[in-house]
Amino acid sequence: MRKISSRSFMIFIMTLAFFAGLAYHTVNLIVHSSEWITHPMNENIPSSYGLEYAGKILDRNGVVLAQSIDKKRVYNEDEETRKACVHVVGDSSVNISTAIQTVYRTRLTDNSFTGSFVFGLGLPGLFKPHDDIVTSGNDFTLTIDSRLQKTAVEALGSYKGAAFVYNYKTGEILCMVSTPVYDPQNIPEDIETNPDYDGAYLNRALLAAYPPGSTFKLITANAALNEIPDIEQSVYNCSGKDTVGDGEIVCFEPNGRVDMKEALAQSCNVYFAKLAAALGKEKMTYYAQKAGFNSHLEFDGIESADSVYKVAEATENELGWSGVGQYTVLETPVNMAVISAAIANGGTPVMPYLINSINGKSSNSVTLGNEIMNKTSADKIADMMSYTVNYSYGKDYVCPSLDVCAKTGTAEVSDDGLAHAWVTGFSRDEDCPLAFSIILEYGNYSYAVALPAANKILTRAAELYKTSSYYF
């Protein structure tokens, strides 16, 4: 028998590796042809951001928010609509990282190569038959309503902030607004230097994490309902301040004798700080993490920032302050809305989504998240939030046409008293099941700023959807 030399064996192995690599790259080109065609390094792609042939982006009612005409990206003819939807749709750059035109840039354009992969894509551009590249757009229909988007921008006014509203039964995001806004059709020349546009590329609804203030009392209440027997019957006499650990916890004013329901309605800091201190770090962390803290949300390939609850190094007084949403606690508007959705749904949220369909084919369905609280606790907290609206804020002050349950939060962010204004909650109406969260940076007093914004947005939502069988 003839013996094979080591040199011949190496040649055989190298030849085999060559053809294996050739086969791999050929298959890779076939499978990922659209990505290769639209890749920025491809010299055959025009230099105008890769949206020349992109499909339409439409709102839930078929309003065209963006489309390509004569190889140019064109946005809705109404300037206010363009501005209101800019953080959802994006502009022609990739500056807004969470926008549809950033995350789905390659999928908005469908490029298929109809020629030979051996004598086409695999050869230098000089030899590629351009007629064999067929380009078409993929149309994305979103769940947002551009009319509600415009209302939310008006409601936030001159404040930087965010509004997030979604259907807690289906998961459809109806409104996701971040301010300041700008016109994607006519991007301001001073957007990088004008302080009025500070953070204009940031979708604050998803990527900004703020001290939640008293909205976090919903989490502390849930922990106490599960861990402290008969806590609902426990009464505390609030004089406006008290000692917890080595320091004081203060309230806006004395609240008198309060049980948990009244403490939530009056937003008694001392009551909830004492609860947090009694529960301890481990239990508070456990219930915070069940509510999405120390993690982030993801939908449609878009990720939010982390919400944060870390108290391992906290003193007893700092732990108390964490129980009222201060210390180092941080929350994203989207996660706050999901917590409210969970309360509305008996403890388990339906997760939000933004893309309704691609080329008319449904892209999403109802998806349950992890349980945030049990049904007994969720129902009790919902009743407390309803009581808060009706007997603390005033029913007529928060969209009287809907059965709204809500909690405000005034989150201090500086030693000189500056604070962000929060409100979160949901409507109990079967024909208009909305969960929401709204924040206005440096709004200071939630009652005076956040609640009117919520009222404006929810009133418009009720007008649009409450009796619409089409909508739900």
Coordinates of C-alpha atoms in Angstrom, one line a residue:
M1 CA 0.0 0.0 0.0
R2 CA 1.2 3.4 -1.0
K3 CA 1.9 5.7 2.0
I4 CA 0.5 9.2 1.9
S5 CA 3.2 11.8 2.7
S6 CA 2.6 14.4 5.4
R7 CA 3.0 17.1 2.7
S8 CA 0.2 15.6 0.6
F9 CA -2.0 15.3 3.6
M10 CA -1.5 19.0 4.5
I11 CA -2.4 20.0 0.9
F12 CA -5.5 17.9 1.2
I13 CA -6.5 19.5 4.5
M14 CA -5.9 23.0 3.2
T15 CA -7.9 22.3 0.0
L16 CA -10.7 20.9 2.1
A17 CA -10.6 24.0 4.4
F18 CA -10.7 26.3 1.3
F19 CA -13.8 24.8 -0.2
A20 CA -15.5 24.6 3.2
G21 CA -14.8 28.3 3.7
L22 CA -16.1 29.0 0.2
A23 CA -19.2 27.1 0.9
Y24 CA -19.8 28.9 4.2
H25 CA -19.4 32.3 2.7
T26 CA -21.6 31.4 -0.3
V27 CA -24.4 30.3 2.1
N28 CA -23.8 33.4 4.2
L29 CA -24.2 35.6 1.2
I30 CA -27.5 33.9 0.2
V31 CA -29.0 34.0 3.7
H32 CA -27.9 37.5 4.4
S33 CA -28.0 39.0 0.9
S34 CA -30.2 41.9 2.0
E35 CA -27.9 42.9 4.8
W36 CA -24.8 42.7 2.5
I37 CA -26.5 44.7 -0.1
T38 CA -27.5 47.5 2.3
H39 CA -24.3 47.4 4.4
P40 CA -22.6 50.8 4.5
M41 CA -19.3 49.3 3.2
N42 CA -21.1 48.3 -0.1
E43 CA -19.9 50.8 -2.7
N44 CA -23.1 50.4 -4.7
I45 CA -25.3 51.8 -2.0
P46 CA -26.1 55.6 -2.3
S47 CA -24.6 57.8 0.4
S48 CA -27.9 59.2 1.8
Y49 CA -28.2 57.0 4.9
G50 CA -29.7 53.9 3.3
L51 CA -33.4 54.9 3.4
E52 CA -33.8 55.8 -0.3
Y53 CA -36.0 52.8 -1.0
A54 CA -37.3 52.2 2.5
G55 CA -40.9 51.4 3.0
K56 CA -43.6 53.5 4.7
I57 CA -44.0 53.9 8.5
L58 CA -47.6 54.4 9.4
D59 CA -49.5 55.0 12.6
R60 CA -52.3 52.7 13.8
N61 CA -54.8 54.7 11.7
G62 CA -52.8 54.5 8.4
V63 CA -51.4 58.0 8.7
V64 CA -48.1 58.0 6.8
L65 CA -45.3 59.2 9.2
A66 CA -42.4 58.6 6.9
Q67 CA -41.8 57.3 3.3
S68 CA -39.3 57.4 0.5
I69 CA -40.1 59.5 -2.6
D70 CA -37.5 59.8 -5.4
K71 CA -34.9 58.3 -3.2
K72 CA -35.4 60.9 -0.5
R73 CA -36.9 60.2 2.9
V74 CA -40.0 62.4 3.4
Y75 CA -42.0 62.8 6.7
N76 CA -45.6 63.7 7.3
E77 CA -46.7 67.0 5.8
D78 CA -47.9 68.3 9.2
E79 CA -45.0 69.7 11.2
E80 CA -46.6 69.1 14.6
T81 CA -47.1 65.4 13.7
R82 CA -43.5 65.1 12.5
K83 CA -42.2 66.5 15.8
A84 CA -44.6 64.5 18.0
C85 CA -43.5 61.2 16.4
V86 CA -39.8 61.9 15.9
H87 CA -38.6 59.7 18.8
V88 CA -40.6 56.8 17.6
V89 CA -39.9 57.1 13.9
G90 CA -36.5 58.7 14.0
D91 CA -34.9 61.0 11.5
S92 CA -32.7 60.1 8.5
S93 CA -29.7 59.7 10.7
V94 CA -29.2 57.1 13.5
N95 CA -29.0 59.6 16.3
I96 CA -32.2 58.3 18.0
S97 CA -31.0 54.9 19.0
T98 CA -34.4 53.5 19.8
A99 CA -36.2 54.8 16.7
I100 CA -37.8 52.5 14.1
Q101 CA -35.6 53.9 11.4
T102 CA -32.5 53.1 13.5
V103 CA -33.4 49.7 14.8
Y104 CA -35.1 48.4 11.6
R105 CA -33.0 50.3 9.0
T106 CA -32.2 47.2 7.0
R107 CA -35.7 45.7 7.3
L108 CA -37.3 48.8 6.0
T109 CA -35.7 48.0 2.7
D110 CA -36.0 44.6 1.0
N111 CA -33.1 44.0 -1.4
S112 CA -33.1 40.7 -3.1
F113 CA -30.4 39.5 -5.6
T114 CA -31.9 37.5 -8.5
G115 CA -28.7 36.7 -10.3
S116 CA -26.0 34.1 -9.7
F117 CA -24.3 34.3 -6.4
V118 CA -21.1 32.9 -7.9
F119 CA -21.0 35.5 -10.8
G120 CA -22.8 38.3 -9.0
L121 CA -22.4 39.1 -5.3
G122 CA -19.1 37.3 -5.1
L123 CA -17.4 39.4 -7.7
P124 CA -16.1 43.0 -7.5
G125 CA -18.6 45.8 -8.0
L126 CA -17.4 46.3 -11.6
F127 CA -18.7 42.9 -12.6
K128 CA -22.0 42.9 -10.6
P129 CA -25.1 43.0 -12.7
H130 CA -27.1 45.8 -11.1
D131 CA -30.3 44.8 -12.8
D132 CA -30.2 41.6 -10.8
I133 CA -30.7 43.6 -7.5
V134 CA -34.4 44.1 -6.9
T135 CA -35.2 46.7 -4.2
S136 CA -38.5 47.2 -2.6
G137 CA -39.7 48.8 0.7
N138 CA -41.2 47.0 3.7
D139 CA -44.1 49.0 5.2
F140 CA -44.3 49.1 9.0
T141 CA -47.6 49.9 10.7
L142 CA -47.1 51.0 14.3
T143 CA -49.5 50.9 17.3
I144 CA -49.1 54.6 18.2
D145 CA -51.8 57.2 17.4
S146 CA -50.2 60.3 15.9
R147 CA -53.2 62.4 17.2
L148 CA -52.5 61.3 20.8
Q149 CA -48.8 61.9 20.3
K150 CA -49.5 65.5 19.4
T151 CA -51.7 65.9 22.5
A152 CA -48.9 64.5 24.7
V153 CA -46.4 67.0 23.3
E154 CA -48.9 69.8 24.0
A155 CA -49.5 68.5 27.6
L156 CA -45.8 68.4 28.4
G157 CA -45.4 71.9 27.2
S158 CA -42.0 73.5 27.6
Y159 CA -40.8 70.8 30.1
K160 CA -38.4 68.2 29.2
G161 CA -39.9 64.8 30.0
A162 CA -41.9 61.8 28.7
A163 CA -45.3 60.4 28.4
F164 CA -46.0 56.7 27.9
V165 CA -49.5 55.2 27.4
Y166 CA -50.4 51.7 26.4
N167 CA -53.4 49.3 26.3
Y168 CA -52.8 47.0 29.3
K169 CA -55.0 44.3 27.9
T170 CA -53.4 44.0 24.4
G171 CA -50.0 45.6 24.9
E172 CA -50.3 48.2 22.1
I173 CA -48.3 51.3 22.8
L174 CA -50.6 54.2 21.9
C175 CA -48.4 57.1 22.9
M176 CA -44.6 57.3 23.5
V177 CA -43.5 60.9 23.6
S178 CA -40.2 62.4 24.7
T179 CA -39.5 66.1 24.9
P180 CA -37.9 68.3 23.7
V181 CA -38.9 67.4 20.1
Y182 CA -37.6 68.6 16.8
D183 CA -38.6 68.4 13.1
P184 CA -36.9 65.5 11.4
Q185 CA -37.7 67.1 8.0
N186 CA -35.9 70.3 9.0
I187 CA -33.4 69.5 11.7
P188 CA -32.4 72.7 13.6
E189 CA -28.9 73.8 12.8
D190 CA -28.2 74.5 16.5
I191 CA -29.6 71.2 17.8
E192 CA -26.1 70.3 19.1
T193 CA -25.5 73.6 20.9
N194 CA -28.9 75.1 21.9
P195 CA -29.8 74.2 25.5
D196 CA -33.4 74.1 24.5
Y197 CA -32.6 70.9 22.6
D198 CA -30.5 69.3 25.3
G199 CA -31.1 65.6 25.1
A200 CA -33.3 65.9 22.0
Y201 CA -31.9 62.6 20.5
L202 CA -32.8 60.8 23.8
N203 CA -36.1 58.9 24.0
R204 CA -36.7 59.7 27.7
A205 CA -39.7 57.3 27.9
L206 CA -37.2 54.4 27.4
L207 CA -33.7 55.5 28.1
A208 CA -34.0 58.1 31.0
A209 CA -34.1 56.8 34.6
Y210 CA -35.3 59.2 37.2
P211 CA -35.8 59.1 41.0
P212 CA -39.4 57.9 41.1
G213 CA -40.4 59.8 44.3
S214 CA -43.7 58.7 45.8
T215 CA -44.8 56.6 42.8
F216 CA -42.4 54.0 44.4
K217 CA -44.7 53.8 47.4
L218 CA -46.8 51.4 45.3
I219 CA -43.9 48.9 45.6
T220 CA -43.4 49.5 49.3
A221 CA -47.1 49.0 49.8
N222 CA -47.0 45.7 48.0
A223 CA -44.0 44.5 50.1
A224 CA -45.8 45.4 53.3
L225 CA -49.1 43.8 52.3
N226 CA -47.3 40.5 51.8
E227 CA -44.8 40.6 54.7
I228 CA -46.5 42.5 57.6
P229 CA -49.6 40.9 59.1
D230 CA -52.6 43.1 59.5
I231 CA -50.7 46.1 58.1
E232 CA -53.9 47.6 56.6
Q233 CA -55.3 48.0 60.1
S234 CA -52.1 49.6 61.5
V235 CA -52.5 53.3 62.1
Y236 CA -49.7 55.9 62.4
N237 CA -49.9 59.4 63.7
C238 CA -47.9 61.6 61.4
S239 CA -46.7 64.9 62.8
G240 CA -44.8 65.8 59.6
K241 CA -41.5 64.3 60.6
D242 CA -40.0 61.4 62.5
T243 CA -36.7 59.7 63.1
V244 CA -35.8 56.6 61.2
G245 CA -32.4 55.3 61.9
D246 CA -29.9 58.1 62.4
G247 CA -31.8 60.8 60.7
E248 CA -35.2 62.4 60.1
I249 CA -37.8 61.6 57.4
V250 CA -40.0 64.5 56.6
C251 CA -43.4 65.0 55.0
F252 CA -44.7 68.0 53.1
E253 CA -47.1 68.6 56.0
P254 CA -48.5 66.7 59.0
N255 CA -50.9 64.0 57.9
G256 CA -52.4 63.1 61.2
R257 CA -53.7 59.6 61.9
V258 CA -53.3 57.5 58.7
D259 CA -53.7 53.8 57.8
M260 CA -52.1 52.5 54.6
K261 CA -54.9 53.8 52.3
E262 CA -54.8 57.3 53.8
A263 CA -51.0 57.3 53.9
L264 CA -50.9 56.6 50.1
A265 CA -53.6 59.2 49.4
Q266 CA -51.8 61.8 51.5
S267 CA -48.4 60.5 50.3
C268 CA -47.1 60.2 53.8
N269 CA -43.3 59.8 53.6
V270 CA -42.8 58.9 57.2
Y271 CA -45.3 56.0 57.0
F272 CA -43.7 54.4 54.0
A273 CA -40.2 55.0 55.2
K274 CA -40.9 53.2 58.4
L275 CA -42.4 50.4 56.4
A276 CA -39.2 50.1 54.3
A277 CA -37.0 50.1 57.4
A278 CA -39.2 47.4 59.1
L279 CA -39.1 45.3 56.0
G280 CA -35.3 45.4 55.6
K281 CA -33.0 45.5 52.7
E282 CA -33.5 41.9 51.4
K283 CA -37.3 42.0 51.3
M284 CA -37.4 45.5 49.8
T285 CA -34.9 44.5 47.2
Y286 CA -36.9 41.3 46.4
Y287 CA -40.2 43.2 45.8
A288 CA -38.4 45.9 43.8
Q289 CA -36.8 43.4 41.6
K290 CA -40.1 41.7 41.0
A291 CA -41.3 45.1 39.8
G292 CA -38.6 45.3 37.2
F293 CA -35.8 47.1 39.1
N294 CA -32.2 46.2 38.5
S295 CA -33.2 45.1 35.0
H296 CA -34.5 46.6 31.8
L297 CA -37.4 46.0 29.5
E298 CA -37.2 44.9 25.8
F299 CA -39.8 44.9 23.1
D300 CA -39.6 44.8 19.3
G301 CA -35.8 44.6 19.6
I302 CA -35.7 47.9 21.5
E303 CA -34.2 48.0 25.0
S304 CA -34.9 50.4 27.8
A305 CA -32.4 51.6 30.4
D306 CA -32.2 49.8 33.7
S307 CA -34.4 50.8 36.6
V308 CA -32.3 50.7 39.7
Y309 CA -32.9 49.7 43.3
K310 CA -29.6 49.1 45.2
V311 CA -29.6 49.4 49.0
A312 CA -26.9 47.0 50.1
E313 CA -24.8 49.9 51.5
A314 CA -27.7 52.0 52.7
T315 CA -28.1 53.0 56.3
E316 CA -31.4 52.5 58.0
N317 CA -32.4 56.1 57.3
E318 CA -31.3 55.8 53.6
L319 CA -33.3 52.5 53.4
G320 CA -36.3 54.5 54.7
W321 CA -35.9 57.1 52.0
S322 CA -35.6 54.4 49.4
G323 CA -39.1 53.3 50.4
V324 CA -40.4 56.6 49.3
G325 CA -38.5 56.5 46.0
Q326 CA -35.5 58.7 47.0
Y327 CA -32.0 57.7 48.0
T328 CA -30.4 56.3 44.8
V329 CA -33.6 54.7 43.4
L330 CA -34.1 55.2 39.6
E331 CA -37.0 54.4 37.4
T332 CA -37.8 54.6 33.7
P333 CA -41.2 55.9 32.5
V334 CA -41.8 52.7 30.5
N335 CA -41.3 50.4 33.6
M336 CA -43.5 52.6 35.7
A337 CA -46.3 52.2 33.2
V338 CA -45.8 48.4 33.2
I339 CA -46.1 48.4 37.0
S340 CA -49.4 50.3 36.7
A341 CA -50.5 47.8 34.0
A342 CA -49.7 44.9 36.4
I343 CA -51.9 46.4 39.1
A344 CA -54.7 46.9 36.6
N345 CA -54.3 43.3 35.5
G346 CA -54.3 41.6 38.9
G347 CA -50.6 41.6 39.3
T348 CA -49.2 40.3 36.0
P349 CA -48.6 42.9 33.2
V350 CA -49.2 42.5 29.5
M351 CA -46.0 43.7 27.9
P352 CA -46.0 46.6 25.6
Y353 CA -45.2 46.5 21.9
L354 CA -44.8 49.1 19.1
I355 CA -45.0 47.3 15.7
N356 CA -48.4 46.2 14.7
S357 CA -47.6 44.7 11.3
I358 CA -45.0 44.5 8.6
N359 CA -46.4 44.6 5.0
G360 CA -49.8 43.9 6.5
K361 CA -48.7 40.8 8.4
S362 CA -49.2 40.9 12.1
S363 CA -46.0 41.2 14.0
N364 CA -47.0 40.9 17.6
S365 CA -49.5 39.3 20.0
V366 CA -50.5 39.5 23.7
T367 CA -47.4 38.6 25.8
L368 CA -47.6 38.3 29.6
G369 CA -44.6 39.5 31.7
N370 CA -43.5 38.1 35.0
E371 CA -45.8 38.5 38.0
I372 CA -45.1 41.7 39.8
M373 CA -47.5 41.1 42.7
N374 CA -50.3 38.7 43.6
K375 CA -53.9 39.4 42.7
T376 CA -55.0 40.1 46.3
S377 CA -52.3 42.8 46.7
A378 CA -52.9 44.2 43.2
D379 CA -56.6 44.6 43.8
K380 CA -56.0 46.3 47.2
I381 CA -53.5 48.7 45.7
A382 CA -55.8 49.5 42.8
D383 CA -58.6 50.4 45.3
M384 CA -56.1 52.6 47.2
M385 CA -55.1 54.4 43.9
S386 CA -58.8 54.9 43.1
Y387 CA -59.4 56.3 46.5
T388 CA -56.4 58.6 46.1
V389 CA -57.9 60.0 42.9
N390 CA -61.4 60.5 44.2
Y391 CA -60.6 61.8 47.7
S392 CA -57.2 63.4 47.4
Y393 CA -56.7 64.7 43.9
G394 CA -60.3 65.1 43.0
K395 CA -62.2 63.1 40.4
D396 CA -62.9 66.1 38.1
Y397 CA -59.1 66.9 38.1
V398 CA -58.1 63.6 36.4
C399 CA -60.2 62.8 33.3
P400 CA -63.7 62.6 34.8
S401 CA -64.9 60.5 31.8
L402 CA -62.6 57.6 32.8
D403 CA -62.4 55.6 36.0
V404 CA -58.8 56.5 36.8
C405 CA -56.6 55.0 39.5
A406 CA -53.3 57.0 40.0
K407 CA -50.4 57.9 42.2
T408 CA -48.3 61.1 41.9
G409 CA -44.7 61.5 42.9
T410 CA -42.6 64.6 43.5
A411 CA -39.0 63.4 43.3
E412 CA -36.4 65.7 44.8
V413 CA -33.2 65.9 42.7
S414 CA -31.3 68.7 44.4
D415 CA -30.6 70.2 47.8
D416 CA -32.3 73.4 46.8
G417 CA -35.7 71.7 46.5
L418 CA -35.9 71.1 42.7
A419 CA -38.0 68.1 41.9
H420 CA -39.4 66.1 39.0
A421 CA -43.1 65.7 38.7
W422 CA -44.5 62.2 38.2
V423 CA -47.9 60.6 37.8
T424 CA -48.6 56.9 37.0
G425 CA -51.8 54.9 36.9
F426 CA -54.5 53.3 34.8
S427 CA -58.1 53.5 33.8
R428 CA -60.4 50.7 34.9
D429 CA -62.8 51.1 31.9
E430 CA -63.3 47.9 29.9
D431 CA -63.6 49.9 26.7
C432 CA -60.6 52.0 27.4
P433 CA -58.0 50.1 29.4
L434 CA -55.0 52.4 29.5
A435 CA -51.9 52.3 31.7
F436 CA -49.7 55.4 31.7
S437 CA -46.8 57.2 33.2
I438 CA -45.8 60.8 32.8
I439 CA -42.8 62.8 34.0
L440 CA -42.0 66.5 33.7
E441 CA -38.4 67.3 34.6
Y442 CA -38.2 70.0 37.3
G443 CA -42.0 70.3 37.4
N444 CA -41.6 70.5 41.2
Y445 CA -45.3 69.9 42.2
S446 CA -47.0 66.9 40.7
Y447 CA -50.5 68.0 41.6
A448 CA -50.0 71.3 39.8
V449 CA -48.1 70.0 36.8
A450 CA -48.2 66.2 36.2
L451 CA -51.9 65.7 36.9
P452 CA -53.0 68.4 34.4
A453 CA -50.8 66.8 31.8
A454 CA -52.3 63.4 32.5
N455 CA -55.8 64.9 32.4
K456 CA -55.2 66.3 29.0
I457 CA -53.7 63.1 27.5
L458 CA -56.3 60.8 29.1
T459 CA -59.2 63.1 28.1
R460 CA -58.0 63.0 24.5
A461 CA -57.6 59.2 24.7
A462 CA -61.1 58.8 26.0
E463 CA -62.5 61.0 23.1
L464 CA -60.7 58.8 20.6
Y465 CA -61.2 55.3 22.0
K466 CA -63.8 55.0 24.7
T467 CA -66.7 54.1 22.5
S468 CA -64.7 52.8 19.5
S469 CA -65.2 49.1 18.9
Y470 CA -62.7 49.5 16.0
Y471 CA -60.0 50.4 18.5
F472 CA -60.1 47.5 20.9

